């Protein structure tokens, strides 16, 4: 509407200027000319304002469309993303573990990086990583969030479990050392008494025997069978009692 009015005002101004060219001293025409010039300036300003508003609205619509397109991005298992943590409502780097739900209501199981916390989020709670985004290391303290009570309890539980394992290992190692010391003492006492124990004083049962027919690990291997003296049948001698 303003553009049509502007054209009308400009035509009227040209007519007034034409009339003034023949009657330059006409005060009424001069006043009308000033009014038309003022109307033209105001109309131009209004048109410029409308165009700026329309351009801004178009830009905002485009931005929202791009945002909606980005939020509707389909993720697959293994994709890196930003997900909203239910504990504090903040966005954290995560990885998609699995995808479920219908196409219009996708559900994503995500694992937050650096915490190994798994949560189920919908399409509005997950978005693509910004261009050039670098995920901070868990130890850097950047984007650090406070652990939930359940996570703290789980961490404490794992800590106690690991401590218990270390205690059991230490106890077993101590027991093994004590058994070894006891065995060494026993072996030394036996050696003093002249009892030879294989494996002590550098002798091993797995030592290669000197006999070429011997076998490793077999005591007495290669020496042949032990001879057994056969005993004869006992015969009763009645004269033996009389002689006594």
Coordinates of N, CA, C and O in Angstrom, one line a residue, residues 65-243:
X65 N 14.0 -23.1 10.6 CA 13.9 -24.2 9.7 C 15.2 -25.0 9.7 O 15.2 -26.3 9.8
X66 N 16.3 -24.3 9.7 CA 17.6 -25.0 9.8 C 17.8 -25.7 11.1 O 18.3 -26.8 11.2
X67 N 17.3 -25.0 12.2 CA 17.4 -25.7 13.5 C 16.5 -26.9 13.6 O 16.9 -27.9 14.2
X68 N 15.3 -26.8 13.0 CA 14.4 -28.0 13.1 C 15.0 -29.1 12.3 O 14.9 -30.3 12.6
X69 N 15.6 -28.7 11.1 CA 16.3 -29.7 10.3 C 17.4 -30.4 11.0 O 17.6 -31.6 11.0
X70 N 18.2 -29.6 11.8 CA 19.3 -30.2 12.6 C 18.8 -31.1 13.7 O 19.4 -32.1 14.0
X71 N 17.7 -30.6 14.4 CA 17.2 -31.4 15.5 C 16.6 -32.7 15.0 O 16.5 -33.6 15.8
X72 N 16.1 -32.7 13.8 CA 15.4 -33.9 13.2 C 16.4 -34.8 12.6 O 16.0 -35.8 11.9
X73 N 17.7 -34.5 12.7 CA 18.7 -35.4 12.1 C 18.6 -36.8 12.7 O 18.4 -37.0 13.9
X74 N 18.7 -37.7 11.8 CA 18.6 -39.1 12.2 C 20.0 -39.6 12.6 O 21.0 -39.5 11.9
X75 N 20.1 -40.2 13.8 CA 21.4 -40.7 14.4 C 21.3 -42.2 14.3 O 20.3 -42.8 14.4
X76 N 22.5 -42.8 14.2 CA 22.7 -44.3 14.2 C 23.6 -44.6 15.3 O 24.4 -43.8 15.8
X77 N 23.6 -45.9 15.7 CA 24.6 -46.4 16.7 C 26.0 -46.1 16.3 O 26.4 -46.3 15.2
X78 N 26.7 -45.5 17.3 CA 28.1 -45.2 17.0 C 28.4 -43.7 16.7 O 29.5 -43.2 16.7
X79 N 27.3 -42.9 16.5 CA 27.4 -41.5 16.1 C 27.8 -40.7 17.4 O 27.3 -41.0 18.5
X80 N 28.7 -39.7 17.2 CA 29.0 -38.8 18.3 C 27.9 -37.7 18.3 O 27.5 -37.3 17.2
X81 N 27.6 -37.2 19.4 CA 26.5 -36.2 19.5 C 26.6 -35.4 20.8 O 27.5 -35.6 21.6
X82 N 25.7 -34.5 21.0 CA 25.5 -33.8 22.3 C 24.1 -34.2 22.8 O 23.1 -34.2 22.0
X83 N 24.1 -34.6 24.0 CA 22.8 -35.1 24.6 C 22.6 -34.4 25.9 O 23.5 -34.0 26.6
X84 N 21.3 -34.2 26.2 CA 20.9 -33.5 27.4 C 20.9 -34.4 28.6 O 20.2 -35.4 28.5
X85 N 21.6 -34.1 29.7 CA 21.7 -35.0 30.8 C 20.5 -34.6 31.7 O 20.3 -33.5 32.1
X86 N 19.7 -35.7 32.2 CA 18.5 -35.4 33.0 C 18.9 -34.9 34.4 O 18.0 -34.3 35.0
X87 N 20.1 -35.1 34.8 CA 20.5 -34.7 36.2 C 20.5 -33.2 36.3 O 20.1 -32.7 37.4
X88 N 21.0 -32.5 35.3 CA 21.1 -31.0 35.5 C 20.6 -30.3 34.2 O 20.6 -29.0 34.2
X89 N 20.1 -31.0 33.2 CA 19.5 -30.3 32.0 C 20.6 -29.7 31.1 O 20.2 -29.0 30.2
X90 N 21.8 -30.0 31.3 CA 22.9 -29.5 30.5 C 23.3 -30.5 29.4 O 23.0 -31.7 29.4
X91 N 23.9 -29.9 28.3 CA 24.3 -30.7 27.2 C 25.7 -31.2 27.4 O 26.6 -30.4 27.7
X92 N 26.0 -32.5 27.1 CA 27.3 -33.1 27.2 C 27.6 -34.0 26.0 O 26.7 -34.5 25.4
X93 N 28.9 -34.1 25.7 CA 29.2 -35.0 24.6 C 28.9 -36.4 24.9 O 29.2 -36.9 26.0
X94 N 28.4 -37.1 24.0 CA 27.9 -38.5 24.2 C 28.1 -39.3 22.9 O 28.4 -38.7 21.8
X95 N 27.8 -40.6 23.0 CA 27.8 -41.5 21.8 C 26.6 -42.3 21.8 O 26.2 -42.8 22.8
X96 N 26.0 -42.4 20.6 CA 24.7 -43.2 20.5 C 25.1 -44.7 20.6 O 25.9 -45.2 19.8
X97 N 24.4 -45.4 21.6 CA 24.7 -46.8 21.8 C 23.7 -47.6 21.0 O 24.0 -48.6 20.4
X98 N 22.4 -47.2 20.9 CA 21.4 -47.9 20.2 C 20.2 -46.9 19.9 O 20.1 -45.9 20.5
X99 N 19.4 -47.3 18.9 CA 18.3 -46.5 18.4 C 17.1 -47.4 18.4 O 17.1 -48.5 18.0
X100 N 16.0 -46.8 18.9 CA 14.7 -47.5 19.0 C 13.5 -46.6 18.8 O 13.7 -45.4 18.5
X101 N 12.3 -47.1 18.9 CA 11.1 -46.3 18.7 C 10.7 -46.1 17.3 O 11.5 -46.5 16.3
X102 N 9.5 -45.6 17.1 CA 9.0 -45.4 15.7 C 9.8 -44.2 15.1 O 10.4 -43.4 15.7
X103 N 9.6 -44.1 13.7 CA 10.3 -43.0 13.0 C 9.9 -41.6 13.4 O 10.7 -40.7 13.4
X104 N 8.6 -41.5 13.9 CA 8.2 -40.2 14.3 C 8.4 -39.9 15.8 O 8.2 -38.8 16.3
X105 N 8.9 -40.9 16.5 CA 9.2 -40.8 17.9 C 10.5 -41.6 18.3 O 10.4 -42.6 19.0
X106 N 11.6 -41.2 17.7 CA 12.8 -41.9 18.0 C 13.3 -41.8 19.4 O 13.2 -40.8 20.1
X107 N 13.8 -42.9 19.9 CA 14.4 -43.0 21.2 C 15.9 -43.4 21.1 O 16.2 -44.4 20.4
X108 N 16.8 -42.7 21.7 CA 18.2 -43.0 21.6 C 18.8 -43.3 23.0 O 18.6 -42.6 24.0
X109 N 19.5 -44.4 23.0 CA 20.3 -44.8 24.2 C 21.7 -44.2 24.0 O 22.4 -44.6 23.1
X110 N 22.1 -43.3 24.9 CA 23.4 -42.6 24.7 C 24.3 -42.9 25.9 O 23.8 -43.1 27.0
X111 N 25.6 -42.9 25.7 CA 26.6 -43.0 26.8 C 27.4 -41.7 26.8 O 28.0 -41.3 25.8
X112 N 27.3 -41.0 28.0 CA 28.0 -39.8 28.1 C 29.5 -40.1 28.2 O 30.0 -40.9 29.1
X113 N 30.3 -39.4 27.4 CA 31.8 -39.6 27.4 C 32.4 -39.1 28.7 O 32.1 -38.1 29.2
X114 N 33.3 -39.9 29.2 CA 34.0 -39.6 30.4 C 33.3 -40.0 31.7 O 33.9 -39.9 32.8
X115 N 32.1 -40.4 31.6 CA 31.3 -40.8 32.7 C 30.8 -42.3 32.6 O 30.5 -42.9 33.6
X116 N 30.6 -42.8 31.4 CA 30.1 -44.1 31.1 C 28.6 -44.2 31.7 O 28.2 -45.3 32.1
X117 N 27.9 -43.1 31.7 CA 26.6 -43.1 32.2 C 25.6 -43.2 31.0 O 25.8 -42.5 30.0
X118 N 24.7 -44.1 31.0 CA 23.8 -44.4 29.9 C 22.4 -43.8 30.3 O 21.9 -44.0 31.4
X119 N 21.8 -43.1 29.3 CA 20.5 -42.6 29.4 C 19.7 -42.8 28.1 O 20.3 -42.9 27.1
X120 N 18.4 -42.8 28.3 CA 17.5 -42.9 27.1 C 16.9 -41.5 26.9 O 16.3 -40.9 27.7
X121 N 17.2 -40.9 25.7 CA 16.7 -39.6 25.3 C 15.9 -39.6 24.0 O 16.0 -40.6 23.3
X122 N 15.1 -38.6 23.9 CA 14.3 -38.5 22.6 C 14.9 -37.5 21.7 O 16.0 -37.0 21.9
X123 N 14.3 -37.3 20.5 CA 14.9 -36.5 19.5 C 15.2 -35.1 19.9 O 16.1 -34.4 19.4
X124 N 14.4 -34.5 20.8 CA 14.6 -33.1 21.3 C 15.7 -33.0 22.3 O 16.1 -31.9 22.6
X125 N 16.2 -34.1 22.7 CA 17.3 -34.1 23.8 C 18.6 -34.6 23.2 O 19.6 -34.9 23.9
X126 N 18.7 -34.6 21.9 CA 20.0 -35.0 21.2 C 20.2 -34.1 20.0 O 19.2 -33.7 19.3
X127 N 21.4 -33.7 19.8 CA 21.7 -32.9 18.6 C 23.1 -33.2 18.1 O 24.0 -33.7 18.9
X128 N 23.4 -32.8 16.9 CA 24.7 -33.0 16.3 C 25.8 -32.1 16.9 O 25.5 -31.0 17.5
X129 N 27.0 -32.6 16.9 CA 28.1 -31.8 17.4 C 28.3 -30.6 16.5 O 28.2 -30.7 15.3
X130 N 28.6 -29.4 17.1 CA 28.8 -28.2 16.3 C 30.1 -28.4 15.4 O 30.9 -29.2 15.8
X131 N 30.1 -27.7 14.3 CA 31.3 -27.8 13.4 C 32.6 -27.4 14.2 O 32.6 -26.4 14.8
X132 N 33.6 -28.3 14.1 CA 34.9 -28.0 14.7 C 34.9 -28.2 16.2 O 35.8 -27.8 16.9
X133 N 33.8 -28.9 16.7 CA 33.7 -29.1 18.2 C 34.8 -30.2 18.6 O 34.9 -31.2 17.9
X134 N 35.5 -29.8 19.6 CA 36.5 -30.8 20.2 C 36.1 -31.2 21.5 O 35.9 -30.4 22.4
X135 N 35.9 -32.5 21.7 CA 35.4 -33.0 23.0 C 36.6 -32.9 24.0 O 37.7 -33.4 23.8
X136 N 36.3 -32.3 25.1 CA 37.4 -32.1 26.1 C 37.7 -33.4 26.8 O 36.8 -34.3 26.9
X137 N 38.9 -33.6 27.2 CA 39.3 -34.8 28.0 C 38.6 -34.8 29.3 O 38.4 -33.7 29.9
X138 N 38.3 -36.0 29.8 CA 37.6 -36.0 31.1 C 38.3 -35.4 32.2 O 37.7 -34.9 33.2
X139 N 39.7 -35.4 32.2 CA 40.4 -34.9 33.3 C 40.7 -33.4 33.2 O 41.3 -32.8 34.0
X140 N 40.3 -32.8 32.1 CA 40.5 -31.4 31.9 C 39.7 -30.5 32.7 O 39.9 -29.3 32.9
X141 N 38.5 -31.0 33.2 CA 37.6 -30.3 34.1 C 36.7 -29.4 33.2 O 35.8 -28.7 33.8
X142 N 36.8 -29.4 31.9 CA 35.9 -28.6 31.1 C 34.6 -29.4 30.9 O 34.6 -30.6 30.6
X143 N 33.5 -28.7 30.9 CA 32.2 -29.3 30.8 C 31.9 -30.4 31.8 O 31.3 -31.4 31.6
X144 N 32.6 -30.2 33.0 CA 32.4 -31.2 34.0 C 31.1 -31.1 34.7 O 30.7 -30.0 35.1
X145 N 30.4 -32.2 34.9 CA 29.2 -32.1 35.6 C 29.3 -32.9 36.9 O 30.1 -33.8 37.1
X146 N 28.4 -32.6 37.8 CA 28.4 -33.3 39.1 C 27.7 -34.6 39.0 O 26.7 -34.8 38.3
X147 N 28.3 -35.6 39.6 CA 27.8 -37.0 39.5 C 26.5 -37.1 40.4 O 26.3 -36.4 41.4
X148 N 25.5 -37.9 39.9 CA 24.3 -38.0 40.6 C 24.6 -39.0 41.8 O 25.6 -39.6 42.0
X149 N 23.6 -39.0 42.7 CA 23.8 -39.9 43.9 C 24.0 -41.3 43.6 O 24.8 -42.0 44.1
X150 N 23.2 -41.8 42.6 CA 23.3 -43.2 42.1 C 24.7 -43.4 41.5 O 25.3 -44.5 41.8
X151 N 25.2 -42.5 40.8 CA 26.6 -42.6 40.2 C 27.6 -42.7 41.3 O 28.6 -43.4 41.2
X152 N 27.5 -41.8 42.3 CA 28.4 -41.8 43.3 C 28.4 -43.1 44.1 O 29.5 -43.6 44.5
X153 N 27.2 -43.6 44.4 CA 27.1 -44.9 45.1 C 27.7 -46.0 44.3 O 28.4 -46.9 44.8
X154 N 27.5 -46.0 43.0 CA 28.1 -47.0 42.1 C 29.6 -46.9 42.1 O 30.3 -47.9 42.1
X155 N 30.1 -45.7 42.0 CA 31.6 -45.5 42.0 C 32.2 -46.0 43.3 O 33.2 -46.6 43.3
X156 N 31.5 -45.6 44.4 CA 32.0 -46.1 45.7 C 32.0 -47.6 45.9 O 32.9 -48.2 46.5
X157 N 30.9 -48.2 45.3 CA 30.8 -49.6 45.4 C 31.9 -50.3 44.6 O 32.5 -51.3 45.1
X158 N 32.2 -49.8 43.4 CA 33.3 -50.3 42.6 C 34.7 -50.1 43.3 O 35.5 -51.0 43.2
X159 N 34.8 -49.0 43.9 CA 36.1 -48.7 44.7 C 36.3 -49.7 45.8 O 37.4 -50.2 45.9
X160 N 35.2 -50.0 46.6 CA 35.4 -50.9 47.7 C 35.6 -52.3 47.1 O 36.4 -53.1 47.7
X161 N 35.0 -52.7 46.0 CA 35.2 -54.0 45.4 C 36.6 -54.2 44.9 O 37.2 -55.2 45.2
X162 N 37.2 -53.1 44.3 CA 38.6 -53.2 43.9 C 39.5 -53.3 45.1 O 40.5 -54.0 45.0
X163 N 39.2 -52.5 46.2 CA 40.0 -52.6 47.4 C 40.0 -54.0 48.0 O 41.0 -54.5 48.4
X164 N 38.8 -54.6 47.9 CA 38.7 -56.0 48.5 C 39.5 -57.0 47.6 O 40.2 -57.9 48.2
X165 N 39.5 -56.8 46.3 CA 40.3 -57.7 45.5 C 41.8 -57.5 45.8 O 42.5 -58.5 45.8
X166 N 42.2 -56.3 45.9 CA 43.6 -56.1 46.3 C 44.0 -56.7 47.6 O 45.1 -57.2 47.7
X167 N 43.1 -56.6 48.6 CA 43.4 -57.2 49.9 C 43.5 -58.7 49.7 O 44.4 -59.4 50.4
X168 N 42.6 -59.3 49.0 CA 42.6 -60.8 48.8 C 43.9 -61.2 48.1 O 44.6 -62.2 48.5
X169 N 44.3 -60.4 47.0 CA 45.6 -60.8 46.3 C 46.8 -60.6 47.3 O 47.7 -61.5 47.2
X170 N 46.8 -59.6 48.1 CA 47.9 -59.4 49.0 C 47.9 -60.5 50.0 O 49.0 -61.0 50.4
X171 N 46.8 -60.9 50.5 CA 46.7 -62.0 51.5 C 47.2 -63.3 50.9 O 48.0 -64.1 51.5
X172 N 46.8 -63.6 49.6 CA 47.3 -64.8 48.9 C 48.8 -64.8 48.7 O 49.5 -65.8 48.9
X173 N 49.3 -63.6 48.3 CA 50.8 -63.5 48.1 C 51.5 -63.7 49.4 O 52.6 -64.3 49.4
X174 N 51.0 -63.1 50.5 CA 51.6 -63.3 51.8 C 51.6 -64.8 52.2 O 52.6 -65.3 52.7
X175 N 50.5 -65.4 52.0 CA 50.4 -66.9 52.3 C 51.4 -67.7 51.5 O 52.0 -68.6 52.0
X176 N 51.5 -67.4 50.2 CA 52.4 -68.1 49.4 C 53.9 -67.9 49.8 O 54.7 -68.9 49.8
X177 N 54.2 -66.7 50.2 CA 55.5 -66.4 50.7 C 55.8 -67.2 52.0 O 56.9 -67.7 52.2
X178 N 54.8 -67.2 52.9 CA 55.0 -67.9 54.1 C 55.2 -69.4 53.9 O 56.1 -70.1 54.5
X179 N 54.4 -70.0 53.0 CA 54.6 -71.4 52.6 C 56.0 -71.7 52.0 O 56.6 -72.7 52.3
X180 N 56.4 -70.7 51.2 CA 57.8 -70.9 50.6 C 58.9 -70.9 51.6 O 59.8 -71.7 51.6
X181 N 58.7 -69.9 52.6 CA 59.7 -69.8 53.7 C 59.7 -71.1 54.5 O 60.8 -71.7 54.9
X182 N 58.5 -71.6 54.8 CA 58.4 -72.8 55.6 C 59.0 -74.0 54.9 O 59.7 -74.8 55.5
X183 N 58.8 -74.1 53.6 CA 59.3 -75.2 52.9 C 60.9 -75.1 52.8 O 61.6 -76.2 52.9
X184 N 61.4 -73.9 52.6 CA 62.8 -73.8 52.6 C 63.5 -74.2 53.9 O 64.5 -74.8 54.0
X185 N 62.8 -73.8 55.0 CA 63.3 -74.2 56.4 C 63.3 -75.7 56.5 O 64.3 -76.3 57.0
X186 N 62.2 -76.3 56.1 CA 62.1 -77.8 56.2 C 63.2 -78.5 55.3 O 63.8 -79.5 55.8
X187 N 63.4 -78.0 54.1 CA 64.4 -78.6 53.3 C 65.8 -78.5 53.8 O 66.6 -79.4 53.8
X188 N 66.1 -77.3 54.5 CA 67.4 -77.1 55.1 C 67.6 -78.1 56.2 O 68.7 -78.7 56.4
X189 N 66.6 -78.3 57.1 CA 66.7 -79.2 58.2 C 66.9 -80.6 57.7 O 67.6 -81.4 58.2
X190 N 66.1 -81.0 56.6 CA 66.2 -82.3 56.1 C 67.6 -82.6 55.5 O 68.2 -83.7 55.6
X191 N 68.2 -81.6 54.9 CA 69.5 -81.7 54.3 C 70.6 -81.9 55.4 O 71.5 -82.7 55.2
X192 N 70.4 -81.2 56.5 CA 71.3 -81.4 57.6 C 71.2 -82.9 58.2 O 72.2 -83.4 58.7
X193 N 70.1 -83.5 58.1 CA 69.9 -84.8 58.6 C 70.3 -85.9 57.6 O 70.1 -87.1 57.8
X194 N 70.7 -85.4 56.4 CA 71.2 -86.3 55.4 C 70.1 -86.8 54.5 O 70.2 -87.7 53.7
X195 N 68.9 -86.1 54.6 CA 67.8 -86.5 53.7 C 67.8 -85.6 52.5 O 67.8 -84.3 52.6
X196 N 67.9 -86.2 51.3 CA 68.0 -85.4 50.1 C 66.6 -85.2 49.5 O 65.8 -86.1 49.3
X197 N 66.3 -83.9 49.2 CA 65.0 -83.6 48.6 C 65.2 -83.0 47.3 O 65.9 -82.0 47.1
X198 N 64.6 -83.6 46.3 CA 64.8 -83.1 44.9 C 64.2 -81.7 44.8 O 63.2 -81.4 45.3
X199 N 64.9 -80.9 44.1 CA 64.5 -79.5 43.9 C 65.2 -78.6 44.9 O 65.1 -77.4 44.8
X200 N 65.9 -79.1 45.9 CA 66.6 -78.3 46.9 C 68.1 -78.4 46.6 O 68.6 -79.4 46.1
X201 N 68.8 -77.4 46.9 CA 70.3 -77.3 46.7 C 70.6 -77.4 45.2 O 71.6 -78.1 44.9
X202 N 69.8 -76.9 44.4 CA 70.1 -76.9 42.9 C 69.8 -78.1 42.2 O 70.1 -78.2 41.0
X203 N 69.2 -79.1 42.8 CA 68.9 -80.4 42.2 C 67.4 -80.4 41.8 O 66.6 -80.2 42.6
X204 N 67.1 -80.7 40.6 CA 65.7 -80.7 40.1 C 65.4 -82.1 39.6 O 66.2 -82.8 39.0
X205 N 64.1 -82.5 39.8 CA 63.7 -83.8 39.3 C 63.6 -83.8 37.8 O 63.5 -84.9 37.2
X206 N 63.6 -82.6 37.2 CA 63.6 -82.5 35.8 C 65.0 -82.4 35.1 O 65.1 -82.0 34.0
X207 N 66.0 -82.6 36.0 CA 67.4 -82.6 35.4 C 67.6 -83.8 34.5 O 67.1 -84.9 34.7
X208 N 68.3 -83.5 33.4 CA 68.5 -84.6 32.4 C 69.4 -85.7 33.1 O 70.5 -85.4 33.6
X209 N 68.9 -86.9 33.1 CA 69.7 -88.0 33.7 C 71.0 -88.3 33.0 O 71.0 -88.1 31.7
X210 N 72.0 -88.8 33.7 CA 73.2 -89.1 33.1 C 73.1 -90.4 32.2 O 73.8 -90.6 31.3
X211 N 72.2 -91.3 32.7 CA 72.0 -92.5 31.9 C 71.3 -92.2 30.6 O 70.2 -91.6 30.7
X212 N 71.8 -92.6 29.5 CA 71.2 -92.3 28.2 C 69.8 -92.9 28.1 O 69.0 -92.5 27.2
X213 N 69.5 -94.0 28.9 CA 68.2 -94.6 28.8 C 67.2 -94.0 29.8 O 66.0 -94.4 29.8
X214 N 67.7 -93.1 30.6 CA 66.8 -92.5 31.5 C 65.8 -91.5 30.9 O 66.0 -90.9 29.8
X215 N 64.8 -91.2 31.7 CA 63.7 -90.2 31.2 C 63.7 -89.1 32.2 O 63.8 -89.3 33.4
X216 N 63.5 -87.9 31.7 CA 63.4 -86.7 32.5 C 62.1 -86.7 33.4 O 61.0 -87.0 32.9
X217 N 62.3 -86.5 34.7 CA 61.1 -86.4 35.5 C 60.7 -87.8 36.1 O 59.8 -87.9 36.9
X218 N 61.5 -88.8 35.8 CA 61.2 -90.2 36.3 C 62.3 -90.6 37.2 O 63.4 -90.8 36.8
X219 N 62.0 -90.7 38.5 CA 63.1 -91.1 39.5 C 63.6 -92.5 39.2 O 62.8 -93.4 39.1
X220 N 64.9 -92.6 39.2 CA 65.5 -94.0 39.0 C 65.4 -94.4 37.5 O 65.6 -95.6 37.3
X221 N 65.0 -93.6 36.6 CA 64.9 -94.0 35.2 C 66.2 -94.4 34.6 O 67.2 -93.8 34.8
X222 N 66.2 -95.5 33.9 CA 67.4 -96.0 33.2 C 68.2 -97.0 34.0 O 69.2 -97.5 33.5
X223 N 67.8 -97.3 35.3 CA 68.6 -98.2 36.1 C 68.2 -99.6 36.1 O 68.8 -100.5 36.7
X224 N 67.1 -99.8 35.4 CA 66.6 -101.2 35.3 C 65.7 -101.5 36.5 O 65.6 -100.7 37.5
X225 N 65.2 -102.7 36.5 CA 64.3 -103.1 37.6 C 65.1 -103.6 38.8 O 66.2 -104.2 38.7
X226 N 64.6 -103.4 40.0 CA 65.2 -103.8 41.2 C 65.1 -105.3 41.3 O 64.0 -105.9 41.2
X227 N 66.2 -106.0 41.6 CA 66.2 -107.5 41.7 C 65.6 -107.9 43.1 O 66.0 -107.3 44.1
X228 N 64.8 -108.8 43.0 CA 64.1 -109.3 44.2 C 64.6 -110.8 44.5 O 64.5 -111.6 43.6
X229 N 65.1 -111.0 45.7 CA 65.6 -112.4 46.0 C 64.4 -113.3 46.3 O 63.6 -112.9 47.2
X230 N 64.4 -114.3 45.6 CA 63.3 -115.3 45.8 C 63.5 -116.1 47.1 O 64.6 -116.6 47.3
X231 N 62.5 -116.3 47.8 CA 62.6 -117.1 49.0 C 62.0 -118.5 48.8 O 61.0 -118.6 48.1
X232 N 62.8 -119.6 49.3 CA 62.3 -120.9 49.1 C 61.1 -121.3 50.0 O 60.9 -120.6 51.0
X233 N 60.5 -122.4 49.8 CA 59.4 -122.8 50.6 C 59.9 -123.4 51.9 O 60.9 -124.1 51.9
X234 N 59.3 -123.0 53.0 CA 59.8 -123.4 54.3 C 59.4 -124.9 54.5 O 58.3 -125.3 54.2
X235 N 60.4 -125.6 55.0 CA 60.2 -127.1 55.3 C 60.4 -127.3 56.7 O 61.4 -126.8 57.3
X236 N 59.5 -128.0 57.3 CA 59.5 -128.3 58.7 C 60.6 -129.4 59.0 O 60.6 -130.5 58.3
X237 N 61.5 -129.1 60.0 CA 62.5 -130.1 60.4 C 62.3 -130.4 61.8 O 62.6 -129.6 62.7
X238 N 61.8 -131.6 62.1 CA 61.6 -132.0 63.5 C 62.8 -132.2 64.3 O 62.8 -132.0 65.6
X239 N 63.9 -132.4 63.7 CA 65.2 -132.6 64.4 C 65.7 -131.3 65.0 O 66.5 -131.2 65.9
X240 N 65.2 -130.2 64.4 CA 65.7 -128.9 64.8 C 65.3 -128.6 66.3 O 66.0 -128.0 67.1
X241 N 64.1 -129.0 66.6 CA 63.6 -128.8 68.0 C 64.3 -129.7 69.0 O 64.6 -129.3 70.1
X242 N 64.6 -130.9 68.6 CA 65.3 -131.8 69.5 C 66.7 -131.4 69.7 O 67.3 -131.5 70.8
X243 N 67.3 -130.7 68.7 CA 68.7 -130.2 68.9 C 68.7 -129.1 69.9 O 69.7 -128.9 70.6

